[in-house]
mmCIF file with all atom_site columns, C-alpha atoms in Angstrom:
data_model
loop_
_atom_site.group_PDB
_atom_site.id
_atom_site.type_symbol
_atom_site.label_atom_id
_atom_site.label_alt_id
_atom_site.label_comp_id
_atom_site.label_asym_id
_atom_site.label_entity_id
_atom_site.label_seq_id
_atom_site.pdbx_PDB_ins_code
_atom_site.Cartn_x
_atom_site.Cartn_y
_atom_site.Cartn_z
_atom_site.occupancy
_atom_site.B_iso_or_equiv
_atom_site.pdbx_formal_charge
_atom_site.auth_seq_id
_atom_site.auth_comp_id
_atom_site.auth_asym_id
_atom_site.auth_atom_id
_atom_site.pdbx_PDB_model_num
ATOM 1   C CA . MET A 1 1   ? 0.002   -0.013 0.015  1.00 72.00 ? 1040 MET A CA 1
ATOM 2   C CA . THR A 1 2   ? 1.366   3.369  -0.935 1.00 92.00 ? 1041 THR A CA 1
ATOM 3   C CA . ARG A 1 3   ? 0.847   6.301  1.439  1.00 98.00 ? 1042 ARG A CA 1
ATOM 4   C CA . ILE A 1 4   ? 1.277   9.229  -0.913 1.00 98.00 ? 1043 ILE A CA 1
ATOM 5   C CA . GLY A 1 5   ? -0.597  12.514 -0.908 1.00 98.00 ? 1044 GLY A CA 1
ATOM 6   C CA . ARG A 1 6   ? -0.625  14.931 -3.829 1.00 98.00 ? 1045 ARG A CA 1
ATOM 7   C CA . VAL A 1 7   ? -2.353  18.309 -3.744 1.00 98.00 ? 1046 VAL A CA 1
ATOM 8   C CA . GLU A 1 8   ? -2.466  21.082 -6.310 1.00 98.00 ? 1047 GLU A CA 1
ATOM 9   C CA . ARG A 1 9   ? -3.924  24.366 -5.091 1.00 98.00 ? 1048 ARG A CA 1
ATOM 10  C CA . VAL A 1 10  ? -4.350  27.382 -7.342 1.00 98.00 ? 1049 VAL A CA 1
ATOM 11  C CA . THR A 1 11  ? -5.726  30.720 -6.253 1.00 98.00 ? 1050 THR A CA 1
ATOM 12  C CA . GLY A 1 12  ? -5.478  34.283 -7.464 1.00 98.00 ? 1051 GLY A CA 1
ATOM 13  C CA . GLU A 1 13  ? -2.456  34.677 -5.235 1.00 98.00 ? 1052 GLU A CA 1
ATOM 14  C CA . THR A 1 14  ? -0.507  31.426 -5.496 1.00 98.00 ? 1053 THR A CA 1
ATOM 15  C CA . SER A 1 15  ? -0.058  28.185 -7.363 1.00 98.00 ? 1054 SER A CA 1
ATOM 16  C CA . VAL A 1 16  ? 1.081   25.269 -5.134 1.00 98.00 ? 1055 VAL A CA 1
ATOM 17  C CA . LEU A 1 17  ? 2.010   21.636 -5.776 1.00 98.00 ? 1056 LEU A CA 1
ATOM 18  C CA . VAL A 1 18  ? 2.766   19.376 -2.847 1.00 99.00 ? 1057 VAL A CA 1
ATOM 19  C CA . GLU A 1 19  ? 3.514   15.727 -2.893 1.00 98.00 ? 1058 GLU A CA 1
ATOM 20  C CA . VAL A 1 20  ? 4.408   13.647 0.213  1.00 98.00 ? 1059 VAL A CA 1
ATOM 21  C CA . ASP A 1 21  ? 5.333   10.005 0.593  1.00 98.00 ? 1060 ASP A CA 1
ATOM 22  C CA . LEU A 1 22  ? 5.072   8.990  4.271  1.00 98.00 ? 1061 LEU A CA 1
ATOM 23  C CA . ASP A 1 23  ? 7.259   5.904  3.605  1.00 98.00 ? 1062 ASP A CA 1
ATOM 24  C CA . GLY A 1 24  ? 10.108  7.715  1.977  1.00 97.00 ? 1063 GLY A CA 1
ATOM 25  C CA . SER A 1 25  ? 13.773  8.179  2.872  1.00 98.00 ? 1064 SER A CA 1
ATOM 26  C CA . GLY A 1 26  ? 13.919  11.915 3.553  1.00 98.00 ? 1065 GLY A CA 1
ATOM 27  C CA . ARG A 1 27  ? 14.432  13.123 0.002  1.00 98.00 ? 1066 ARG A CA 1
ATOM 28  C CA . TYR A 1 28  ? 13.071  16.559 -0.624 1.00 98.00 ? 1067 TYR A CA 1
ATOM 29  C CA . GLU A 1 29  ? 12.728  19.078 -3.459 1.00 98.00 ? 1068 GLU A CA 1
ATOM 30  C CA . VAL A 1 30  ? 11.415  22.373 -2.226 1.00 98.00 ? 1069 VAL A CA 1
ATOM 31  C CA . ALA A 1 31  ? 11.070  25.699 -4.086 1.00 98.00 ? 1070 ALA A CA 1
ATOM 32  C CA . THR A 1 32  ? 8.730   28.360 -2.715 1.00 98.00 ? 1071 THR A CA 1
ATOM 33  C CA . GLY A 1 33  ? 10.795  31.449 -3.439 1.00 98.00 ? 1072 GLY A CA 1
ATOM 34  C CA . VAL A 1 34  ? 11.198  32.040 0.331  1.00 98.00 ? 1073 VAL A CA 1
ATOM 35  C CA . GLY A 1 35  ? 14.637  30.742 1.246  1.00 98.00 ? 1074 GLY A CA 1
ATOM 36  C CA . PHE A 1 36  ? 14.247  30.250 4.957  1.00 98.00 ? 1075 PHE A CA 1
ATOM 37  C CA . PHE A 1 37  ? 10.837  28.538 4.525  1.00 98.00 ? 1076 PHE A CA 1
ATOM 38  C CA . ASP A 1 38  ? 12.364  26.197 1.951  1.00 98.00 ? 1077 ASP A CA 1
ATOM 39  C CA . HIS A 1 39  ? 15.023  25.339 4.564  1.00 98.00 ? 1078 HIS A CA 1
ATOM 40  C CA . MET A 1 40  ? 12.327  24.561 7.121  1.00 98.00 ? 1079 MET A CA 1
ATOM 41  C CA . LEU A 1 41  ? 10.321  22.349 4.746  1.00 98.00 ? 1080 LEU A CA 1
ATOM 42  C CA . GLY A 1 42  ? 13.610  20.577 3.958  1.00 98.00 ? 1081 GLY A CA 1
ATOM 43  C CA . GLN A 1 43  ? 13.974  19.855 7.698  1.00 98.00 ? 1082 GLN A CA 1
ATOM 44  C CA . LEU A 1 44  ? 10.443  18.407 7.732  1.00 98.00 ? 1083 LEU A CA 1
ATOM 45  C CA . GLY A 1 45  ? 11.205  15.989 4.913  1.00 98.00 ? 1084 GLY A CA 1
ATOM 46  C CA . LYS A 1 46  ? 14.715  15.064 6.074  1.00 98.00 ? 1085 LYS A CA 1
ATOM 47  C CA . HIS A 1 47  ? 13.981  14.416 9.788  1.00 98.00 ? 1086 HIS A CA 1
ATOM 48  C CA . GLY A 1 48  ? 10.499  12.962 9.171  1.00 98.00 ? 1087 GLY A CA 1
ATOM 49  C CA . LEU A 1 49  ? 11.846  10.537 6.531  1.00 98.00 ? 1088 LEU A CA 1
ATOM 50  C CA . PHE A 1 50  ? 9.165   11.783 4.201  1.00 98.00 ? 1089 PHE A CA 1
ATOM 51  C CA . ASP A 1 51  ? 9.850   12.224 0.496  1.00 98.00 ? 1090 ASP A CA 1
ATOM 52  C CA . LEU A 1 52  ? 8.602   15.724 -0.046 1.00 98.00 ? 1091 LEU A CA 1
ATOM 53  C CA . THR A 1 53  ? 8.088   17.771 -3.153 1.00 98.00 ? 1092 THR A CA 1
ATOM 54  C CA . VAL A 1 54  ? 6.943   21.388 -2.840 1.00 99.00 ? 1093 VAL A CA 1
ATOM 55  C CA . LYS A 1 55  ? 6.687   23.872 -5.700 1.00 98.00 ? 1094 LYS A CA 1
ATOM 56  C CA . THR A 1 56  ? 4.998   27.218 -5.083 1.00 98.00 ? 1095 THR A CA 1
ATOM 57  C CA . ASN A 1 57  ? 4.696   30.280 -7.253 1.00 98.00 ? 1096 ASN A CA 1
ATOM 58  C CA . GLY A 1 58  ? 3.274   33.153 -5.228 1.00 98.00 ? 1097 GLY A CA 1
ATOM 59  C CA . ASP A 1 59  ? 2.783   36.939 -5.148 1.00 98.00 ? 1098 ASP A CA 1
ATOM 60  C CA . LEU A 1 60  ? 6.162   37.611 -3.593 1.00 98.00 ? 1099 LEU A CA 1
ATOM 61  C CA . HIS A 1 61  ? 6.074   41.151 -5.004 1.00 97.00 ? 1100 HIS A CA 1
ATOM 62  C CA . ILE A 1 62  ? 3.555   41.840 -2.281 1.00 97.00 ? 1101 ILE A CA 1
ATOM 63  C CA . ASP A 1 63  ? 5.245   39.815 0.550  1.00 97.00 ? 1102 ASP A CA 1
ATOM 64  C CA . SER A 1 64  ? 5.769   36.204 1.534  1.00 98.00 ? 1103 SER A CA 1
ATOM 65  C CA . HIS A 1 65  ? 2.545   35.744 3.569  1.00 98.00 ? 1104 HIS A CA 1
ATOM 66  C CA . HIS A 1 66  ? 0.290   34.174 0.886  1.00 98.00 ? 1105 HIS A CA 1
ATOM 67  C CA . THR A 1 67  ? 3.068   31.996 -0.413 1.00 98.00 ? 1106 THR A CA 1
ATOM 68  C CA . ILE A 1 68  ? 3.869   30.533 2.984  1.00 98.00 ? 1107 ILE A CA 1
ATOM 69  C CA . GLU A 1 69  ? 0.229   30.269 4.051  1.00 98.00 ? 1108 GLU A CA 1
ATOM 70  C CA . ASP A 1 70  ? -1.017  28.551 0.941  1.00 98.00 ? 1109 ASP A CA 1
ATOM 71  C CA . THR A 1 71  ? 1.934   26.126 0.938  1.00 98.00 ? 1110 THR A CA 1
ATOM 72  C CA . ALA A 1 72  ? 1.120   25.125 4.534  1.00 98.00 ? 1111 ALA A CA 1
ATOM 73  C CA . ILE A 1 73  ? -2.530  24.592 3.567  1.00 98.00 ? 1112 ILE A CA 1
ATOM 74  C CA . ALA A 1 74  ? -1.606  22.307 0.686  1.00 98.00 ? 1113 ALA A CA 1
ATOM 75  C CA . LEU A 1 75  ? 0.977   20.523 2.861  1.00 98.00 ? 1114 LEU A CA 1
ATOM 76  C CA . GLY A 1 76  ? -1.622  19.705 5.489  1.00 98.00 ? 1115 GLY A CA 1
ATOM 77  C CA . ALA A 1 77  ? -4.058  18.439 2.836  1.00 98.00 ? 1116 ALA A CA 1
ATOM 78  C CA . ALA A 1 78  ? -1.415  16.254 1.262  1.00 98.00 ? 1117 ALA A CA 1
ATOM 79  C CA . PHE A 1 79  ? -0.598  14.649 4.679  1.00 98.00 ? 1118 PHE A CA 1
ATOM 80  C CA . ARG A 1 80  ? -4.274  13.963 5.316  1.00 98.00 ? 1119 ARG A CA 1
ATOM 81  C CA . GLU A 1 81  ? -4.589  12.293 1.899  1.00 98.00 ? 1120 GLU A CA 1
ATOM 82  C CA . ALA A 1 82  ? -1.468  10.227 2.462  1.00 98.00 ? 1121 ALA A CA 1
ATOM 83  C CA . LEU A 1 83  ? -2.670  8.981  5.872  1.00 97.00 ? 1122 LEU A CA 1
ATOM 84  C CA . GLY A 1 84  ? -5.835  7.434  4.324  1.00 96.00 ? 1123 GLY A CA 1
ATOM 85  C CA . ASP A 1 85  ? -7.994  5.784  6.930  1.00 95.00 ? 1124 ASP A CA 1
ATOM 86  C CA . LYS A 1 86  ? -5.054  5.618  9.369  1.00 96.00 ? 1125 LYS A CA 1
ATOM 87  C CA . SER A 1 87  ? -5.239  1.859  9.791  1.00 95.00 ? 1126 SER A CA 1
ATOM 88  C CA . GLY A 1 88  ? -2.262  0.313  11.553 1.00 95.00 ? 1127 GLY A CA 1
ATOM 89  C CA . ILE A 1 89  ? -0.438  3.505  12.514 1.00 97.00 ? 1128 ILE A CA 1
ATOM 90  C CA . ARG A 1 90  ? 0.960   4.474  15.862 1.00 98.00 ? 1129 ARG A CA 1
ATOM 91  C CA . ARG A 1 91  ? -1.263  7.645  15.929 1.00 98.00 ? 1130 ARG A CA 1
ATOM 92  C CA . PHE A 1 92  ? 0.674   9.429  18.659 1.00 98.00 ? 1131 PHE A CA 1
ATOM 93  C CA . GLY A 1 93  ? 4.153   10.894 18.379 1.00 98.00 ? 1132 GLY A CA 1
ATOM 94  C CA . HIS A 1 94  ? 6.416   13.011 20.506 1.00 98.00 ? 1133 HIS A CA 1
ATOM 95  C CA . ALA A 1 95  ? 9.875   14.514 20.037 1.00 98.00 ? 1134 ALA A CA 1
ATOM 96  C CA . SER A 1 96  ? 12.183  16.961 21.818 1.00 98.00 ? 1135 SER A CA 1
ATOM 97  C CA . CYS A 1 97  ? 14.840  18.566 19.664 1.00 98.00 ? 1136 CYS A CA 1
ATOM 98  C CA . PRO A 1 98  ? 17.658  20.805 20.935 1.00 98.00 ? 1137 PRO A CA 1
ATOM 99  C CA . LEU A 1 99  ? 19.439  23.288 18.719 1.00 98.00 ? 1138 LEU A CA 1
ATOM 100 C CA . ASP A 1 100 ? 22.284  24.877 20.600 1.00 98.00 ? 1139 ASP A CA 1
ATOM 101 C CA . GLU A 1 101 ? 20.633  27.115 23.266 1.00 98.00 ? 1140 GLU A CA 1
ATOM 102 C CA . THR A 1 102 ? 17.076  26.264 22.131 1.00 98.00 ? 1141 THR A CA 1
ATOM 103 C CA . LEU A 1 103 ? 14.798  23.345 22.948 1.00 99.00 ? 1142 LEU A CA 1
ATOM 104 C CA . ALA A 1 104 ? 11.589  22.584 21.048 1.00 99.00 ? 1143 ALA A CA 1
ATOM 105 C CA . GLN A 1 105 ? 9.040   19.876 21.914 1.00 98.00 ? 1144 GLN A CA 1
ATOM 106 C CA . ALA A 1 106 ? 6.321   18.645 19.647 1.00 99.00 ? 1145 ALA A CA 1
ATOM 107 C CA . THR A 1 107 ? 3.481   16.194 20.478 1.00 99.00 ? 1146 THR A CA 1
ATOM 108 C CA . VAL A 1 108 ? 1.003   15.043 17.840 1.00 98.00 ? 1147 VAL A CA 1
ATOM 109 C CA . ASP A 1 109 ? -2.173  13.048 17.748 1.00 98.00 ? 1148 ASP A CA 1
ATOM 110 C CA . LEU A 1 110 ? -3.442  12.114 14.260 1.00 98.00 ? 1149 LEU A CA 1
ATOM 111 C CA . SER A 1 111 ? -6.916  12.413 15.757 1.00 97.00 ? 1150 SER A CA 1
ATOM 112 C CA . GLY A 1 112 ? -9.063  13.766 12.857 1.00 97.00 ? 1151 GLY A CA 1
ATOM 113 C CA . ARG A 1 113 ? -9.757  16.803 15.084 1.00 98.00 ? 1152 ARG A CA 1
ATOM 114 C CA . PRO A 1 114 ? -7.745  19.975 14.340 1.00 98.00 ? 1153 PRO A CA 1
ATOM 115 C CA . TYR A 1 115 ? -6.287  21.641 17.465 1.00 98.00 ? 1154 TYR A CA 1
ATOM 116 C CA . LEU A 1 116 ? -3.118  23.585 17.980 1.00 99.00 ? 1155 LEU A CA 1
ATOM 117 C CA . VAL A 1 117 ? -1.305  24.640 21.145 1.00 99.00 ? 1156 VAL A CA 1
ATOM 118 C CA . HIS A 1 118 ? 1.786   26.707 20.455 1.00 98.00 ? 1157 HIS A CA 1
ATOM 119 C CA . THR A 1 119 ? 4.248   28.643 22.634 1.00 98.00 ? 1158 THR A CA 1
ATOM 120 C CA . GLU A 1 120 ? 7.474   30.402 21.822 1.00 98.00 ? 1159 GLU A CA 1
ATOM 121 C CA . PRO A 1 121 ? 9.808   32.623 23.891 1.00 97.00 ? 1160 PRO A CA 1
ATOM 122 C CA . GLU A 1 122 ? 8.788   36.263 24.036 1.00 95.00 ? 1161 GLU A CA 1
ATOM 123 C CA . GLY A 1 123 ? 10.843  38.955 22.369 1.00 95.00 ? 1162 GLY A CA 1
ATOM 124 C CA . MET A 1 124 ? 11.866  36.987 19.244 1.00 96.00 ? 1163 MET A CA 1
ATOM 125 C CA . ALA A 1 125 ? 13.439  38.954 16.397 1.00 97.00 ? 1164 ALA A CA 1
ATOM 126 C CA . PRO A 1 126 ? 10.662  39.942 14.023 1.00 98.00 ? 1165 PRO A CA 1
ATOM 127 C CA . MET A 1 127 ? 12.414  38.676 10.821 1.00 98.00 ? 1166 MET A CA 1
ATOM 128 C CA . ILE A 1 128 ? 14.734  35.909 9.731  1.00 98.00 ? 1167 ILE A CA 1
ATOM 129 C CA . GLY A 1 129 ? 16.368  37.066 6.548  1.00 96.00 ? 1168 GLY A CA 1
ATOM 130 C CA . PRO A 1 130 ? 14.551  39.525 4.327  1.00 96.00 ? 1169 PRO A CA 1
ATOM 131 C CA . GLU A 1 131 ? 11.382  37.449 3.761  1.00 96.00 ? 1170 GLU A CA 1
ATOM 132 C CA . TYR A 1 132 ? 10.436  35.355 6.818  1.00 98.00 ? 1171 TYR A CA 1
ATOM 133 C CA . ASP A 1 133 ? 8.241   37.100 9.422  1.00 98.00 ? 1172 ASP A CA 1
ATOM 134 C CA . THR A 1 134 ? 8.703   35.049 12.564 1.00 98.00 ? 1173 THR A CA 1
ATOM 135 C CA . THR A 1 135 ? 4.947   35.412 13.464 1.00 98.00 ? 1174 THR A CA 1
ATOM 136 C CA . MET A 1 136 ? 4.365   33.132 10.437 1.00 98.00 ? 1175 MET A CA 1
ATOM 137 C CA . THR A 1 137 ? 5.568   30.047 12.272 1.00 98.00 ? 1176 THR A CA 1
ATOM 138 C CA . ARG A 1 138 ? 2.363   29.824 14.315 1.00 98.00 ? 1177 ARG A CA 1
ATOM 139 C CA . HIS A 1 139 ? 0.307   30.525 11.211 1.00 98.00 ? 1178 HIS A CA 1
ATOM 140 C CA . ILE A 1 140 ? 2.085   27.731 9.328  1.00 98.00 ? 1179 ILE A CA 1
ATOM 141 C CA . LEU A 1 141 ? 1.215   25.288 12.097 1.00 99.00 ? 1180 LEU A CA 1
ATOM 142 C CA . GLU A 1 142 ? -2.370  26.546 12.289 1.00 98.00 ? 1181 GLU A CA 1
ATOM 143 C CA . SER A 1 143 ? -2.849  26.091 8.537  1.00 98.00 ? 1182 SER A CA 1
ATOM 144 C CA . PHE A 1 144 ? -1.178  22.696 8.494  1.00 99.00 ? 1183 PHE A CA 1
ATOM 145 C CA . VAL A 1 145 ? -3.175  21.417 11.463 1.00 98.00 ? 1184 VAL A CA 1
ATOM 146 C CA . ALA A 1 146 ? -6.488  22.617 10.070 1.00 98.00 ? 1185 ALA A CA 1
ATOM 147 C CA . GLN A 1 147 ? -5.973  20.738 6.781  1.00 98.00 ? 1186 GLN A CA 1
ATOM 148 C CA . ALA A 1 148 ? -4.253  17.659 8.150  1.00 98.00 ? 1187 ALA A CA 1
ATOM 149 C CA . ALA A 1 149 ? -6.952  17.340 10.877 1.00 98.00 ? 1188 ALA A CA 1
ATOM 150 C CA . ILE A 1 150 ? -4.511  16.595 13.650 1.00 98.00 ? 1189 ILE A CA 1
ATOM 151 C CA . CYS A 1 151 ? -3.945  17.755 17.267 1.00 98.00 ? 1190 CYS A CA 1
ATOM 152 C CA . LEU A 1 152 ? -0.525  19.361 17.673 1.00 99.00 ? 1191 LEU A CA 1
ATOM 153 C CA . HIS A 1 153 ? 1.219   20.837 20.727 1.00 99.00 ? 1192 HIS A CA 1
ATOM 154 C CA . VAL A 1 154 ? 4.519   22.650 20.027 1.00 99.00 ? 1193 VAL A CA 1
ATOM 155 C CA . HIS A 1 155 ? 6.399   24.275 22.909 1.00 98.00 ? 1194 HIS A CA 1
ATOM 156 C CA . VAL A 1 156 ? 9.697   26.122 22.978 1.00 98.00 ? 1195 VAL A CA 1
ATOM 157 C CA . PRO A 1 157 ? 10.411  26.615 26.679 1.00 98.00 ? 1196 PRO A CA 1
ATOM 158 C CA . TYR A 1 158 ? 13.624  28.494 26.011 1.00 98.00 ? 1197 TYR A CA 1
ATOM 159 C CA . GLY A 1 159 ? 15.811  29.874 23.234 1.00 98.00 ? 1198 GLY A CA 1
ATOM 160 C CA . ARG A 1 160 ? 17.419  33.112 22.124 1.00 98.00 ? 1199 ARG A CA 1
ATOM 161 C CA . ASN A 1 161 ? 18.263  32.926 18.433 1.00 98.00 ? 1200 ASN A CA 1
ATOM 162 C CA . ALA A 1 162 ? 15.164  33.245 16.165 1.00 98.00 ? 1201 ALA A CA 1
ATOM 163 C CA . HIS A 1 163 ? 16.599  30.959 13.497 1.00 98.00 ? 1202 HIS A CA 1
ATOM 164 C CA . HIS A 1 164 ? 17.269  28.274 16.098 1.00 98.00 ? 1203 HIS A CA 1
ATOM 165 C CA . ILE A 1 165 ? 13.820  28.697 17.693 1.00 98.00 ? 1204 ILE A CA 1
ATOM 166 C CA . VAL A 1 166 ? 11.992  28.149 14.443 1.00 98.00 ? 1205 VAL A CA 1
ATOM 167 C CA . GLU A 1 167 ? 14.244  25.400 13.043 1.00 98.00 ? 1206 GLU A CA 1
ATOM 168 C CA . ALA A 1 168 ? 14.042  23.403 16.237 1.00 99.00 ? 1207 ALA A CA 1
ATOM 169 C CA . GLN A 1 169 ? 10.246  23.456 15.987 1.00 99.00 ? 1208 GLN A CA 1
ATOM 170 C CA . PHE A 1 170 ? 10.254  22.052 12.459 1.00 99.00 ? 1209 PHE A CA 1
ATOM 171 C CA . LYS A 1 171 ? 12.682  19.341 13.432 1.00 99.00 ? 1210 LYS A CA 1
ATOM 172 C CA . ALA A 1 172 ? 10.633  18.394 16.483 1.00 99.00 ? 1211 ALA A CA 1
ATOM 173 C CA . LEU A 1 173 ? 7.477   18.356 14.357 1.00 99.00 ? 1212 LEU A CA 1
ATOM 174 C CA . ALA A 1 174 ? 9.161   16.180 11.771 1.00 99.00 ? 1213 ALA A CA 1
ATOM 175 C CA . ARG A 1 175 ? 10.263  13.597 14.350 1.00 98.00 ? 1214 ARG A CA 1
ATOM 176 C CA . ALA A 1 176 ? 6.861   13.564 16.072 1.00 99.00 ? 1215 ALA A CA 1
ATOM 177 C CA . LEU A 1 177 ? 5.021   13.127 12.767 1.00 98.00 ? 1216 LEU A CA 1
ATOM 178 C CA . ARG A 1 178 ? 7.471   10.363 11.769 1.00 98.00 ? 1217 ARG A CA 1
ATOM 179 C CA . GLU A 1 179 ? 6.651   8.440  14.969 1.00 98.00 ? 1218 GLU A CA 1
ATOM 180 C CA . ALA A 1 180 ? 2.888   8.998  14.695 1.00 98.00 ? 1219 ALA A CA 1
ATOM 181 C CA . CYS A 1 181 ? 2.723   7.975  11.034 1.00 98.00 ? 1220 CYS A CA 1
ATOM 182 C CA . GLU A 1 182 ? 4.774   4.851  11.393 1.00 97.00 ? 1221 GLU A CA 1
ATOM 183 C CA . PRO A 1 183 ? 3.021   1.504  11.100 1.00 95.00 ? 1222 PRO A CA 1
ATOM 184 C CA . ASP A 1 184 ? 2.550   -0.219 14.479 1.00 95.00 ? 1223 ASP A CA 1
ATOM 185 C CA . PRO A 1 185 ? 3.452   -3.933 14.054 1.00 93.00 ? 1224 PRO A CA 1
ATOM 186 C CA . ARG A 1 186 ? 1.371   -4.847 17.098 1.00 93.00 ? 1225 ARG A CA 1
ATOM 187 C CA . ALA A 1 187 ? -1.837  -3.143 16.048 1.00 88.00 ? 1226 ALA A CA 1
ATOM 188 C CA . ALA A 1 188 ? -4.321  -3.762 13.267 1.00 88.00 ? 1227 ALA A CA 1
ATOM 189 C CA . GLY A 1 189 ? -7.114  -1.450 12.138 1.00 93.00 ? 1228 GLY A CA 1
ATOM 190 C CA . VAL A 1 190 ? -7.745  2.098  13.178 1.00 94.00 ? 1229 VAL A CA 1
ATOM 191 C CA . PRO A 1 191 ? -6.129  2.988  16.519 1.00 92.00 ? 1230 PRO A CA 1
ATOM 192 C CA . SER A 1 192 ? -9.259  4.335  18.204 1.00 94.00 ? 1231 SER A CA 1
ATOM 193 C CA . THR A 1 193 ? -12.067 2.906  20.266 1.00 92.00 ? 1232 THR A CA 1
ATOM 194 C CA . LYS A 1 194 ? -14.386 4.846  17.901 1.00 92.00 ? 1233 LYS A CA 1
ATOM 195 C CA . GLY A 1 195 ? -13.162 2.767  14.999 1.00 90.00 ? 1234 GLY A CA 1
ATOM 196 C CA . VAL A 1 196 ? -12.451 5.930  12.901 1.00 92.00 ? 1235 VAL A CA 1
ATOM 197 C CA . LEU A 1 197 ? -10.054 8.809  13.011 1.00 92.00 ? 1236 LEU A CA 1
#
């Protein structure tokens, strides 16, 4: 059984193609036009062991908001498609990832119910590079969670460098998703007493 999701999303602001293979090897090809965001999506593929293709053309002459937002929406939809009925998966995943002075923790439940809890240190630098507004990290997670229909808690209890704070979150998310999406050799069927997720 292949667990691949492919989503094309076209609006008046962006054109997005996302393809994800949950049983990949961490290969990624990412081009959104926003360098730091490309780097973060690369972390997601590499550390989640997902094969990930992302190609976005957006209205970067305005700013990077629509490009990042619409990519996150398509990414969540692709994950949801790839998960199918979620039979035989672990469902829950957790990871803590340090990056120098920063620690990020991510816990995920592939529940079918979108919910996000997200905390970062106060006083972060407002920008990383010329195009990445650091307030977008929460918005990326919100958009991803809404479309993937998962419950996600991401906490950064401490950190100073904005690059490290954001990157650690993507690495922790990748590792938590990797664990949650993995087949559970001891379980058959949907991992819920409801019988559906």
